[in-house]
Every structure is written in C-alpha cells, then in structure tokens.
Coordinates of C-alpha atoms in Angstrom, one line a residue:
M1 CA -7.1 30.0 20.6
R2 CA -8.6 31.1 17.4
I3 CA -6.6 33.2 14.7
N4 CA -8.5 34.7 11.5
L5 CA -6.6 34.2 8.7
P6 CA -7.3 35.6 5.2
R7 CA -9.4 33.0 3.1
K8 CA -6.9 33.3 0.2
V9 CA -4.7 30.9 2.0
F10 CA -7.0 27.9 1.0
G11 CA -8.7 29.6 -2.0
V12 CA -11.8 29.0 -0.7
N13 CA -14.9 30.2 1.4
G14 CA -15.0 28.4 4.8
P15 CA -14.2 29.3 8.7
A16 CA -11.2 30.6 9.6
L17 CA -8.4 28.4 10.5
R18 CA -8.0 26.4 14.0
F19 CA -5.1 25.7 15.6
A20 CA -4.9 22.9 18.2
P21 CA -2.7 23.7 21.3
L22 CA 0.8 23.5 20.1
T23 CA 3.2 21.3 22.5
R24 CA 6.7 20.4 21.9
A25 CA 8.6 17.5 22.7
P26 CA 11.9 18.4 23.9
I27 CA 14.5 18.1 21.6
F28 CA 17.0 14.9 22.0
R29 CA 20.4 13.8 20.8
I30 CA 20.6 10.1 20.0
L31 CA 23.7 8.5 21.7
N32 CA 26.1 5.8 20.0
T33 CA 23.6 3.0 21.1
H34 CA 24.2 -0.3 19.3
V35 CA 20.8 -1.2 17.9
L36 CA 20.4 -4.3 15.7
T37 CA 18.9 -3.8 12.4
R38 CA 19.1 -4.8 9.0
H39 CA 21.6 -2.3 8.1
Q40 CA 23.3 -2.1 11.3
S41 CA 25.7 1.0 11.8
S42 CA 29.3 0.7 12.8
S43 CA 29.7 1.0 16.6
T44 CA 33.1 3.2 16.0
Q45 CA 32.8 6.3 18.4
I46 CA 32.3 9.7 16.6
P47 CA 34.0 12.8 18.4
P48 CA 31.0 14.7 20.1
N49 CA 31.3 17.7 18.1
S50 CA 32.8 16.4 14.8
L51 CA 29.1 16.2 13.0
N52 CA 28.4 19.7 14.1
S53 CA 31.3 21.3 12.9
D54 CA 30.6 19.4 9.9
L55 CA 27.2 21.3 9.5
N56 CA 28.7 24.6 10.8
A57 CA 30.4 24.6 7.4
H58 CA 27.1 25.0 5.7
S59 CA 25.4 27.5 8.4
E60 CA 23.9 29.7 6.4
V61 CA 21.0 31.9 8.2
W62 CA 17.8 29.8 6.6
K63 CA 14.6 31.9 5.5
P64 CA 11.2 30.6 4.8
H65 CA 11.0 30.3 1.1
I66 CA 8.0 30.9 -1.4
I67 CA 8.1 28.4 -3.8
K68 CA 5.7 29.0 -6.5
G69 CA 7.4 29.1 -10.1
F70 CA 10.6 27.3 -8.8
H71 CA 12.8 26.4 -11.7
P72 CA 15.8 24.0 -10.4
A73 CA 19.1 24.8 -11.5
S74 CA 20.5 23.0 -14.7
G75 CA 23.8 21.0 -13.9
P76 CA 24.6 19.0 -11.5
Q77 CA 25.2 20.5 -7.7
P78 CA 27.9 20.0 -5.6
V79 CA 27.6 18.1 -2.4
S80 CA 29.1 16.5 0.5
K81 CA 29.2 12.2 0.7
T82 CA 29.7 9.7 3.4
Q83 CA 29.8 6.3 4.0
P84 CA 26.2 4.9 3.3
Q85 CA 23.8 5.6 6.0
L86 CA 20.1 4.4 6.8
A87 CA 17.8 7.6 7.3
Y88 CA 14.2 7.4 7.9
I89 CA 12.2 10.1 6.0
A90 CA 8.5 11.1 6.5
F91 CA 6.2 12.3 4.1
G92 CA 2.9 13.6 3.9
S93 CA 0.2 15.5 1.5
N94 CA -3.1 17.0 1.7
L95 CA -3.9 18.8 -1.3
G96 CA -4.9 17.4 -4.7
D97 CA -4.0 13.6 -6.0
R98 CA -2.0 12.7 -2.4
V99 CA -0.9 9.2 -3.8
Q100 CA 0.4 10.9 -7.1
W101 CA 2.1 13.9 -4.6
I102 CA 3.6 11.1 -2.6
E103 CA 4.6 8.9 -5.3
Q104 CA 6.3 11.6 -7.6
A105 CA 8.2 12.5 -4.4
C106 CA 9.5 9.1 -3.8
N107 CA 10.4 8.8 -7.2
E108 CA 12.6 12.0 -7.3
M109 CA 14.5 10.8 -4.2
S110 CA 15.7 7.6 -6.5
K111 CA 16.8 9.8 -8.9
R112 CA 18.7 11.9 -7.1
G113 CA 20.2 8.8 -5.4
V114 CA 18.7 8.2 -2.3
A115 CA 17.9 4.7 -2.4
I116 CA 14.5 3.6 -0.8
L117 CA 14.8 0.7 0.6
R118 CA 11.3 0.3 1.9
T119 CA 8.1 2.1 2.7
S120 CA 5.4 2.3 5.5
S121 CA 1.8 1.8 4.5
L122 CA 0.0 5.2 3.6
W123 CA -2.0 6.5 6.9
E124 CA -5.0 8.4 6.6
T125 CA -4.9 11.0 9.5
D126 CA -6.8 14.1 10.8
P127 CA -4.9 17.1 10.8
M128 CA -2.8 18.2 13.4
Y129 CA -2.2 21.8 15.0
V130 CA -4.1 23.6 12.2
L131 CA -7.3 21.7 12.3
D132 CA -9.5 23.3 9.4
Q133 CA -7.9 21.7 6.4
D134 CA -8.4 18.4 4.6
K135 CA -7.0 15.0 5.8
F136 CA -3.6 14.1 5.3
L137 CA -1.8 11.0 4.0
N138 CA 1.4 10.1 5.8
G139 CA 3.8 7.5 5.8
V140 CA 8.0 6.9 6.2
C141 CA 10.6 5.6 4.0
E142 CA 13.7 3.8 4.8
V143 CA 16.4 5.1 2.8
E144 CA 20.2 4.4 2.4
T145 CA 22.2 7.7 1.3
T146 CA 25.6 9.0 1.2
L147 CA 24.7 12.4 1.2
R148 CA 25.5 14.3 4.9
P149 CA 22.1 15.5 6.7
I150 CA 22.2 18.9 5.6
D151 CA 22.9 18.1 1.8
L152 CA 20.1 15.4 2.4
L153 CA 17.8 18.3 3.9
D154 CA 18.6 20.4 0.7
T155 CA 17.9 17.6 -1.8
L156 CA 14.5 16.8 0.0
Q157 CA 13.5 20.7 0.0
D158 CA 14.6 20.9 -3.8
I159 CA 12.1 18.2 -4.6
E160 CA 9.6 20.0 -2.7
R161 CA 10.4 22.9 -4.7
S162 CA 10.4 20.7 -8.1
L163 CA 7.0 19.6 -7.3
G164 CA 5.8 23.3 -6.7
R165 CA 5.2 23.3 -2.9
E166 CA 4.2 26.8 -1.8
K167 CA 4.7 27.0 2.0
L168 CA 2.4 29.8 2.7
I169 CA 1.4 28.6 6.5
D170 CA 3.6 26.6 8.8
K171 CA 1.7 23.2 9.3
G172 CA -0.8 24.5 6.8
P173 CA -2.3 22.4 3.8
R174 CA 0.9 21.1 1.5
N175 CA 0.9 19.2 -1.7
I176 CA 4.3 17.6 -0.5
D177 CA 5.8 17.8 2.7
L178 CA 9.2 15.7 3.2
D179 CA 10.9 15.5 6.6
I180 CA 14.4 13.8 8.0
L181 CA 13.3 11.9 11.0
L182 CA 16.4 10.1 11.7
Y183 CA 20.0 9.6 10.2
G184 CA 22.0 6.6 11.4
D185 CA 22.4 7.0 15.4
K186 CA 23.6 10.5 14.6
A187 CA 22.2 13.8 16.5
V188 CA 22.3 16.6 14.6
D189 CA 21.6 20.2 16.3
H190 CA 21.6 22.8 13.5
D191 CA 20.0 26.1 12.9
R192 CA 18.3 24.5 10.0
L193 CA 18.0 20.8 11.6
K194 CA 17.2 18.8 14.5
I195 CA 17.9 15.0 14.3
P196 CA 16.0 13.2 15.7
H197 CA 13.2 15.3 14.6
A198 CA 11.8 17.3 17.5
G199 CA 7.9 15.9 16.9
I200 CA 8.4 12.1 16.8
L201 CA 7.4 11.6 20.5
E202 CA 4.2 13.6 20.2
R203 CA 2.8 12.8 16.5
E204 CA 0.9 9.6 16.0
F205 CA 0.9 9.9 12.3
V206 CA 4.7 9.6 12.6
L207 CA 4.8 7.0 14.8
R208 CA 2.5 4.6 13.3
P209 CA 4.3 4.3 10.0
L210 CA 7.7 4.3 11.5
A211 CA 7.0 1.3 13.8
E212 CA 5.8 -0.4 10.5
L213 CA 9.6 0.0 9.9
I214 CA 11.3 -0.3 13.1
P215 CA 9.4 -1.1 15.8
A216 CA 11.8 -2.6 18.3
K217 CA 14.4 0.5 17.5
S218 CA 15.4 3.1 20.6
I219 CA 14.6 6.6 19.3
N220 CA 15.1 8.5 22.5
P221 CA 18.7 8.5 24.2
S222 CA 17.0 9.5 27.3
S223 CA 15.1 6.2 27.9
P224 CA 17.3 3.8 25.5
W225 CA 15.0 1.2 26.7
K226 CA 12.0 2.4 24.8
T227 CA 11.0 1.2 21.6
T228 CA 9.3 3.1 18.6
Q229 CA 6.1 0.8 19.4
D230 CA 6.5 1.9 23.0
Y231 CA 5.9 5.3 22.3
L232 CA 3.2 4.7 19.9
N233 CA 1.5 2.7 22.4
A234 CA 1.7 5.2 24.7
I235 CA 0.7 8.2 22.7
T236 CA -2.7 6.2 21.7
E237 CA -3.2 5.1 25.3
A238 CA -3.0 8.7 26.9
S239 CA -5.0 10.3 24.4
P240 CA -7.3 7.7 22.3
R241 CA -8.3 9.6 18.8
T242 CA -10.4 8.3 15.9
P243 CA -8.6 5.3 14.8
M244 CA -6.1 6.0 11.9
S245 CA -6.7 3.4 8.9
T246 CA -4.3 2.8 6.1
L247 CA -4.9 3.6 2.3
T248 CA -4.5 1.6 -0.7
P249 CA -5.1 3.2 -4.1
L250 CA -6.8 1.3 -6.7
G251 CA -7.7 3.9 -9.3
R252 CA -9.2 7.2 -10.2
S253 CA -12.8 6.0 -10.7
V254 CA -13.1 3.8 -7.5
E255 CA -12.6 5.2 -3.8
P256 CA -9.2 3.8 -2.3
I257 CA -9.3 0.8 0.5
R258 CA -9.1 1.8 3.8
S259 CA -8.9 -1.7 5.2
L260 CA -8.7 -0.7 9.0
Q261 CA -12.0 1.4 8.6
S262 CA -14.8 -0.8 10.7
N263 CA -17.7 0.6 8.4
R264 CA -16.1 0.3 4.8
N265 CA -17.9 -1.7 2.2
T266 CA -16.4 -4.9 0.6
L267 CA -15.6 -4.6 -3.4
I268 CA -16.7 -6.8 -5.9
M269 CA -14.7 -8.5 -8.5
S270 CA -16.3 -10.0 -11.1
I271 CA -14.1 -12.7 -12.9
L272 CA -14.1 -12.8 -16.5
N273 CA -12.1 -15.8 -18.0
R274 CA -10.8 -15.5 -21.6
S275 CA -9.5 -19.0 -21.7
P276 CA -11.4 -22.0 -23.0
E277 CA -10.3 -24.4 -20.2
S278 CA -12.3 -21.7 -17.8
A279 CA -15.8 -23.0 -18.4
L280 CA -17.2 -20.9 -15.5
D281 CA -18.9 -17.6 -17.3
S282 CA -21.7 -16.3 -15.4
K283 CA -25.1 -17.8 -16.0
N284 CA -26.2 -14.5 -16.0
S285 CA -25.0 -13.1 -19.7
G286 CA -26.6 -15.0 -22.4
K287 CA -25.8 -18.2 -23.8
K288 CA -22.4 -17.0 -25.3
G289 CA -20.8 -16.2 -22.0
Q290 CA -19.6 -13.0 -20.7
T291 CA -16.4 -12.7 -22.8
H292 CA -18.1 -13.1 -26.1
P293 CA -18.1 -9.5 -27.8
E294 CA -21.6 -9.6 -28.6
N295 CA -22.1 -9.5 -25.0
I296 CA -20.0 -6.7 -23.7
Q297 CA -22.0 -4.2 -23.2
R298 CA -24.3 -6.0 -21.9
S299 CA -22.4 -7.6 -19.4
I300 CA -20.9 -3.7 -18.5
D301 CA -24.8 -2.3 -17.8
S302 CA -25.4 -5.5 -15.7
T303 CA -22.2 -5.4 -13.6
T304 CA -22.4 -1.7 -12.9
K305 CA -26.4 -2.0 -11.8
H306 CA -25.5 -5.1 -9.7
G307 CA -22.3 -2.7 -7.8
V308 CA -19.4 -4.6 -9.5
S309 CA -16.1 -2.3 -8.9
I310 CA -13.5 -4.3 -10.7
L311 CA -13.6 -6.5 -13.8
D312 CA -10.7 -9.5 -13.4
I313 CA -9.4 -10.5 -17.1
G314 CA -7.5 -13.8 -17.4
G315 CA -6.5 -15.5 -20.2
Q316 CA -4.8 -18.4 -18.7
S317 CA -6.2 -21.0 -16.7
S318 CA -4.9 -21.6 -13.4
A319 CA -6.7 -24.7 -12.6
P320 CA -5.1 -27.5 -11.0
E321 CA -3.1 -29.6 -13.6
T322 CA -3.5 -27.0 -16.4
E323 CA -0.8 -26.4 -19.1
D324 CA 0.5 -23.1 -19.9
I325 CA 0.1 -21.3 -22.8
T326 CA 2.7 -18.9 -24.6
A327 CA 2.7 -14.9 -23.2
N328 CA 1.9 -14.0 -26.8
E329 CA -1.1 -16.5 -26.9
E330 CA -2.2 -15.0 -23.7
I331 CA -1.8 -11.4 -24.8
K332 CA -4.0 -12.1 -27.8
R333 CA -6.8 -13.4 -25.4
V334 CA -7.0 -10.4 -22.9
V335 CA -5.6 -7.3 -24.5
P336 CA -8.0 -6.9 -27.5
F337 CA -10.9 -7.6 -24.9
I338 CA -9.4 -4.9 -22.5
E339 CA -9.4 -2.5 -25.2
L340 CA -12.9 -3.2 -26.3
I341 CA -14.2 -2.8 -22.6
R342 CA -12.2 0.4 -22.7
G343 CA -13.7 1.4 -26.1
T344 CA -17.0 1.3 -25.6
G345 CA -16.6 4.0 -22.5
G346 CA -19.6 2.2 -20.6
W347 CA -17.3 0.9 -17.6
K348 CA -16.4 3.2 -15.4
G349 CA -15.0 0.7 -12.8
L350 CA -11.6 -0.9 -12.8
I351 CA -10.0 -3.4 -14.7
S352 CA -7.4 -6.4 -13.4
I353 CA -5.1 -8.3 -15.4
D354 CA -5.1 -11.8 -14.1
T355 CA -1.7 -13.1 -15.0
Y356 CA 1.6 -14.3 -13.7
R357 CA 3.6 -13.2 -16.9
S358 CA 5.7 -9.6 -16.9
L359 CA 5.0 -9.3 -20.5
V360 CA 1.0 -10.0 -20.5
A361 CA 1.1 -7.5 -17.2
E362 CA 2.8 -4.5 -19.4
A363 CA 0.4 -5.2 -22.7
A364 CA -2.7 -5.4 -20.3
V365 CA -1.7 -2.1 -18.5
K366 CA -0.9 -0.3 -21.7
A367 CA -4.2 -1.7 -22.9
G368 CA -6.0 0.0 -20.0
A369 CA -5.7 -2.3 -16.9
D370 CA -5.6 -0.9 -13.5
I371 CA -4.6 -3.5 -11.3
I372 CA -2.3 -6.4 -11.9
N373 CA -3.1 -9.9 -10.2
D374 CA -0.7 -12.5 -9.8
I375 CA -1.3 -15.8 -8.4
S376 CA 2.2 -16.7 -8.0
A377 CA 3.2 -13.4 -6.0
G378 CA 6.2 -12.8 -8.7
K379 CA 7.7 -16.4 -8.2
L380 CA 6.6 -17.8 -11.5
D381 CA 8.6 -15.1 -13.7
R382 CA 11.9 -13.4 -12.2
D383 CA 11.0 -10.4 -14.2
M384 CA 7.3 -9.7 -12.9
L385 CA 8.0 -7.8 -9.7
P386 CA 10.3 -5.3 -11.4
A387 CA 7.9 -4.7 -14.1
M388 CA 5.0 -4.3 -11.3
A389 CA 7.3 -1.7 -10.0
R390 CA 8.0 0.3 -13.0
L391 CA 4.5 0.3 -13.9
G392 CA 3.3 2.0 -10.9
K393 CA 0.1 0.0 -10.3
T394 CA -1.3 -1.9 -7.3
V395 CA -0.7 -5.6 -7.0
C396 CA -2.3 -8.7 -5.8
L397 CA 0.0 -11.0 -4.5
M398 CA -1.4 -14.3 -3.9
H399 CA 0.2 -17.3 -2.0
M400 CA 0.9 -20.4 -3.9
R401 CA 3.5 -23.1 -3.7
G402 CA 4.9 -24.8 -7.4
T403 CA 2.7 -24.3 -10.2
P404 CA -0.8 -25.0 -11.5
M405 CA 0.4 -28.1 -12.5
T406 CA 2.4 -29.1 -9.3
M407 CA 0.5 -27.2 -6.5
Q408 CA -2.0 -30.1 -5.1
G409 CA 1.4 -32.1 -4.2
L410 CA 2.6 -29.1 -2.0
T411 CA 0.0 -29.3 0.5
N412 CA 2.4 -30.2 3.6
Y413 CA 2.6 -27.1 6.3
P414 CA 3.8 -29.0 9.4
D415 CA 4.2 -25.6 11.3
G416 CA 0.2 -25.0 10.5
I417 CA -1.6 -23.4 7.4
I418 CA -2.1 -19.9 9.3
E419 CA 1.6 -19.3 10.3
T420 CA 3.1 -20.7 7.4
V421 CA 0.9 -18.8 5.0
A422 CA 1.9 -15.9 7.0
R423 CA 5.4 -16.3 6.9
E424 CA 5.7 -17.2 3.2
L425 CA 3.4 -14.4 2.2
L426 CA 5.8 -11.9 4.4
A427 CA 8.3 -13.1 2.5
R428 CA 6.8 -12.1 -0.9
V429 CA 6.1 -8.6 0.3
A430 CA 9.6 -8.5 1.0
E431 CA 10.7 -9.2 -2.4
A432 CA 8.2 -7.0 -3.8
E433 CA 9.3 -4.0 -1.8
A434 CA 13.1 -4.9 -2.8
A435 CA 12.0 -4.6 -6.2
G436 CA 10.5 -1.0 -5.8
I437 CA 7.1 -1.9 -5.3
R438 CA 5.7 0.2 -2.7
R439 CA 3.6 -1.1 0.6
W440 CA 0.6 1.2 0.2
R441 CA 0.5 -0.8 -3.8
I442 CA 0.0 -4.2 -2.4
I443 CA -3.0 -6.2 -1.8
L444 CA -3.0 -10.0 -0.4
D445 CA -4.7 -13.3 -1.4
P446 CA -4.5 -15.9 0.8
G447 CA -5.1 -18.6 -2.1
I448 CA -7.8 -20.6 -1.3
G449 CA -7.4 -23.9 -3.2
F450 CA -3.7 -23.2 -4.3
A451 CA -1.5 -25.8 -2.9
K452 CA -4.1 -26.1 0.0
T453 CA -6.4 -29.3 0.8
S454 CA -10.1 -28.5 1.4
A455 CA -9.7 -28.9 5.0
Q456 CA -6.9 -26.4 4.8
S457 CA -8.8 -24.0 2.8
I458 CA -11.4 -24.1 5.0
E459 CA -9.5 -23.7 7.9
I460 CA -8.0 -20.5 6.6
L461 CA -11.4 -19.1 6.2
R462 CA -12.2 -20.1 9.5
R463 CA -9.2 -18.2 11.1
F464 CA -8.6 -15.5 8.4
D465 CA -8.8 -12.8 11.1
E466 CA -5.6 -14.4 12.6
L467 CA -4.1 -14.3 9.3
R468 CA -5.0 -10.7 8.5
D469 CA -3.6 -9.7 12.0
W470 CA -0.4 -11.5 11.6
P471 CA 2.5 -9.2 12.6
G472 CA 4.1 -7.8 9.3
L473 CA 0.7 -7.8 7.7
Q474 CA -1.6 -5.9 9.5
G475 CA -3.1 -2.9 7.6
L476 CA -2.6 -4.7 4.1
P477 CA -5.8 -5.3 2.2
W478 CA -6.9 -8.6 1.3
L479 CA -8.7 -10.3 -1.7
V480 CA -10.6 -14.0 -1.1
G481 CA -11.5 -15.9 -4.1
T482 CA -13.4 -19.0 -3.1
S483 CA -15.8 -18.9 -6.1
R484 CA -17.3 -22.4 -6.9
K485 CA -14.0 -24.0 -6.1
K486 CA -13.7 -27.7 -5.6
F487 CA -13.7 -28.1 -1.8
I488 CA -17.3 -26.4 -1.9
G489 CA -18.3 -29.1 -4.0
G490 CA -16.7 -31.7 -1.6
V491 CA -18.4 -30.2 1.2
I492 CA -21.8 -30.0 -0.5
G493 CA -21.4 -33.6 -2.1
G494 CA -23.6 -34.8 -5.1
R495 CA -23.6 -33.2 -8.3
T496 CA -21.9 -30.0 -7.0
A497 CA -19.1 -32.4 -6.6
S498 CA -18.9 -32.2 -10.4
N499 CA -20.9 -29.1 -11.8
P500 CA -19.1 -25.8 -10.6
G501 CA -22.2 -24.2 -11.8
E502 CA -24.5 -25.5 -9.0
R503 CA -21.7 -24.5 -6.2
D504 CA -23.0 -20.7 -5.8
W505 CA -25.3 -21.3 -2.5
G506 CA -22.0 -22.9 -1.0
T507 CA -19.8 -19.8 -2.2
A508 CA -22.2 -17.3 -0.6
A509 CA -21.3 -18.9 2.6
T510 CA -17.8 -18.1 2.2
V511 CA -18.1 -15.0 1.0
A512 CA -20.1 -14.0 3.8
V513 CA -17.4 -16.0 6.1
A514 CA -14.7 -13.8 4.3
I515 CA -16.2 -10.4 4.9
Q516 CA -16.7 -11.4 8.6
G517 CA -13.2 -12.0 9.0
G518 CA -12.1 -8.7 7.1
A519 CA -11.8 -9.3 3.3
D520 CA -12.0 -6.1 1.2
I521 CA -12.5 -7.7 -2.0
V522 CA -14.3 -10.6 -2.9
R523 CA -13.4 -12.4 -6.2
V524 CA -16.9 -14.3 -7.8
H525 CA -18.4 -15.5 -10.8
N526 CA -22.3 -14.9 -10.2
Y527 CA -21.6 -11.3 -9.4
K528 CA -25.5 -10.6 -9.2
D529 CA -26.3 -12.8 -6.3
M530 CA -23.0 -12.5 -4.5
S531 CA -23.3 -8.7 -4.4
E532 CA -26.2 -9.1 -2.5
V533 CA -24.6 -11.4 0.1
A534 CA -21.8 -9.1 0.6
K535 CA -24.2 -5.9 0.9
V536 CA -25.9 -7.8 3.8
S537 CA -22.7 -9.2 5.4
D538 CA -21.6 -5.4 5.6
A539 CA -24.4 -4.6 7.1
I540 CA -23.6 -7.1 10.0
W541 CA -20.1 -6.6 10.3
R542 CA -19.3 -3.5 8.8
Y543 CA -21.0 -0.4 10.9

C-alpha cells in the first residue's frame, strides 16, 4: 500500500512516505513470575485488579498532542509514588544530532528522579513501518523509579515535549521517542499505556538492545520459558535483514564508529607525547620532534594529508617503571599544547587526552579534547569515572593491572589471558556504567604490553577476535596500541631490541593483525607508513 502525504511533513522534496505492512503482536500480560535479576522484585502476590484500579484514577482520554512551542508548567507537579521498581525504557531518534537528543533525554530522566542504572549500546537501524525517512538510533535503558506507570509515562511525555518533539505522524520522523517496555513484573492494560509494550516481540531494534541488558529474562507470560535472547534469535532467523551495527560517537568532525559494520574503515590515532621520558616522536616531523611548537602546523598538515583522525596527547609516560609526575605538571605539559593545536584552526580531527588523572582530563576537555584515554580504566584515580560521566565525552578504558611501576610483576593469568582480560574489562565497564558513563561512550583497549609478557601480548593479537566477541563485550569498539613496543623488539632481535625507532616493520605486522581481528582504532607513532598498512588491511578484510 502506498499513501501520499504532504511533503511538508519532512520539510524536504522527495517521494511520498511508504508504509511497510503493519503487524501487531498480541497484547500480553506478564504473570507474577519470579525472575532472577540483579534487582529481584518481590514475589508478593498483587491482586489482579489493584494495579488497573489505581491506573483508572488517572483515566482521562488521551489525545494526540502537538508539542511545538510547549512551555513546561512551573513548580513541582504532584505524582503518585510506589516502592522502587526496575523498568526498561526504549529511546530512539532520527532527526538532527541523534546522539545529542538521546543524551539530553537521559539527562532529563535523571533530573526528574528516574535513576538510570545501565544503558544498552546505540543501535543504528533502518526505519520500520514508515520507510522513507532517515535511519534511527535506538537503545534501551534500565532505570529505577518510584513513579507509578502512568506517572512515569507522563514524565517521559513531558521530557519529549520539553525537547521540542512535534508528533505529526505516527511512527514518522522524530527527534526523540521514549517508550516504557517493562515495569517490574507488572502488566498494565490502560487506554494510554500497555505494559509489556505491544511491539516488543516484532521489533528487532527493541529486542537487540534489550537483550544486551536482560538476555535471560522471560518477557512473554504465554511462553515463560522463552527469554529476550530467544525472541531476538527467532526474529532474525525468520526474516533476515541488513545487519544492525552499534554506533559510538567520537566528535562532530569525525564519523562515529560502527564497530559491527563489516566495511568500516580503521581510524588512525597518532601519538604525541609531551613527556621527556617518551623519546618516541615520529621521525617524520623534523629534528625537534612532533611536539615542538615550531612544527605544530607542519604536523597538522602532515597528519591530515595521511588520514590521521585522532591526535593522542599525553604528558605522563606510561612506560614500565616510570615515576609519576604531579597533576599540575601534567596539565602544564598538555593543556597549552592542546590550545595551540586548536588555536591554529588547521586541525579538523579529534584530540584525545592520554591521562589517568581526573584533573588533567577536565582541564584537557576544557582546552578542546574530545576523547579521554585512560590506561587504568579509572582504577588509578577514584574521581576519574565520575569525571568522565560528568564531561560526557567518549572514553577509552584499557586493561592494566597495578601501576606502570608495578604492572610487569602482575602477569599471572591462571585462567588464561583472553578469559581473564575479558572478565576484568567487563568489571571496568560495569564500574563505568555505575558511575554514569553511557555504554555507547565506551571504547576498550586490551592493553598490549601492560601487565602482559611478550608471549601474552602475542596471544592477545592472535586471538583478538575472540576477545572482541566475548559475551558482554560484543558491539563495543576497540583501540589497539602495539606501536614500537618491547615485545616486537624481542621477536625481531638485533638492534631493534634496544632501539624502539627500528621497530616500525614489526609494528606494521601487528597493525595488520589487529585490523584482521576487528580493531577500530590503531594507535601509532609512524602514522605515515601505518596509515598505508591500515588502508591495505581494510581493502583485504573490510569490504
């Protein structure tokens, strides 16, 4: 069926909207099933009509609302509250800066007392039902709330209005959409609200992010033995579609990472060390090194020409057995340099700050950094994860044990290197989420050479695809940094063992292997040659 609608719905010229065949899953009621979750609900029996009776107290006829120009009422509005409940809220956007709309909606939920415990990844999906519109970003958040279902719905719709949503057509374009999927183990059948959400079982763009959070939960009382993951498997097997990919925003000037997209390009991160201990500046920038102010513009022109997307700037060396400097000294090394780069106006890519100190991260972001790259994943500064959450930037969490001074004595992995690194990174991701960092803002790094022997570093590269596909880590993007590291010199031998600058050929091999295994970003010193390695590797494995 083809329905012609006014062009002004979208404000653009183009073909009329096309509607896909609409099917509706049966509305179902969740029974009082005892489900083991991290926040296990009470098994107390609820009288069948008690919840709906409570909802009927709010039963006014709902009418479609035009939200443009809405001004929220001043002062707190009375709401009904109950014991804290675990709920799952779906969100989506396909207009404007989609990530920004979603993050604003999440922040508004937190401000209004709807505590976000965890989020799924952001999944980029083709439109469903109304096909002639831009792609959506979809996801799900796990929240804890004392609001009753209808009051939670009112709060979410108020957030939509406050963000300027204008509902012109059902299932059409929208800057933000918020829906209650599940509310504890309760079923709601109300004129305005159905819980569980009637569309869960037919929508892959709902099931996929929901399965990241509660893969083993039963969501359909008519088939209580089936889990979220079972329904996702069934829908993907029944009607194969273009594979979905997660999306990780980096900054306005660089395309986001789509780490499950098979033909994505590998990003090059160029290392710019401001520490005197890190004498590994690229030989391509003159005798005074990459970081000398006289060579800033030359470096910018060169990195741009050779396809570098990210400049990683650090002031504290993380080489083994390196002593710490103070936070103030680190700030003095990196912040003026970031300001100089931004001040030239020539660098259009991203800047990453390589630090494990929250004070340095905050100063660097204020100066213009886009990404926070922490080798300790928040373990060396208890304020780092909260600072990351507050700053709202994409972050890289690396696997490491101990400190640069002690890490080489912490290389015992009795359960195996891949399993242990995966388990310890999962713990860091959980800590980051608990601090308020959204899952879609996380990049992982296996920490080649950090608390790893040479053999262990090689094994990680050899089995990197297994680590990337580890349960709970799928869909997250990865940064791999092998450039000129000691294990390469150990393999090659000769003068490379003591001269890091002679390890570029060995580095090239590790870059190719990392890309084959699924790396999204490679961190290198010699960006000229390694960008060529990445281009050829992408041509072979990314198509």
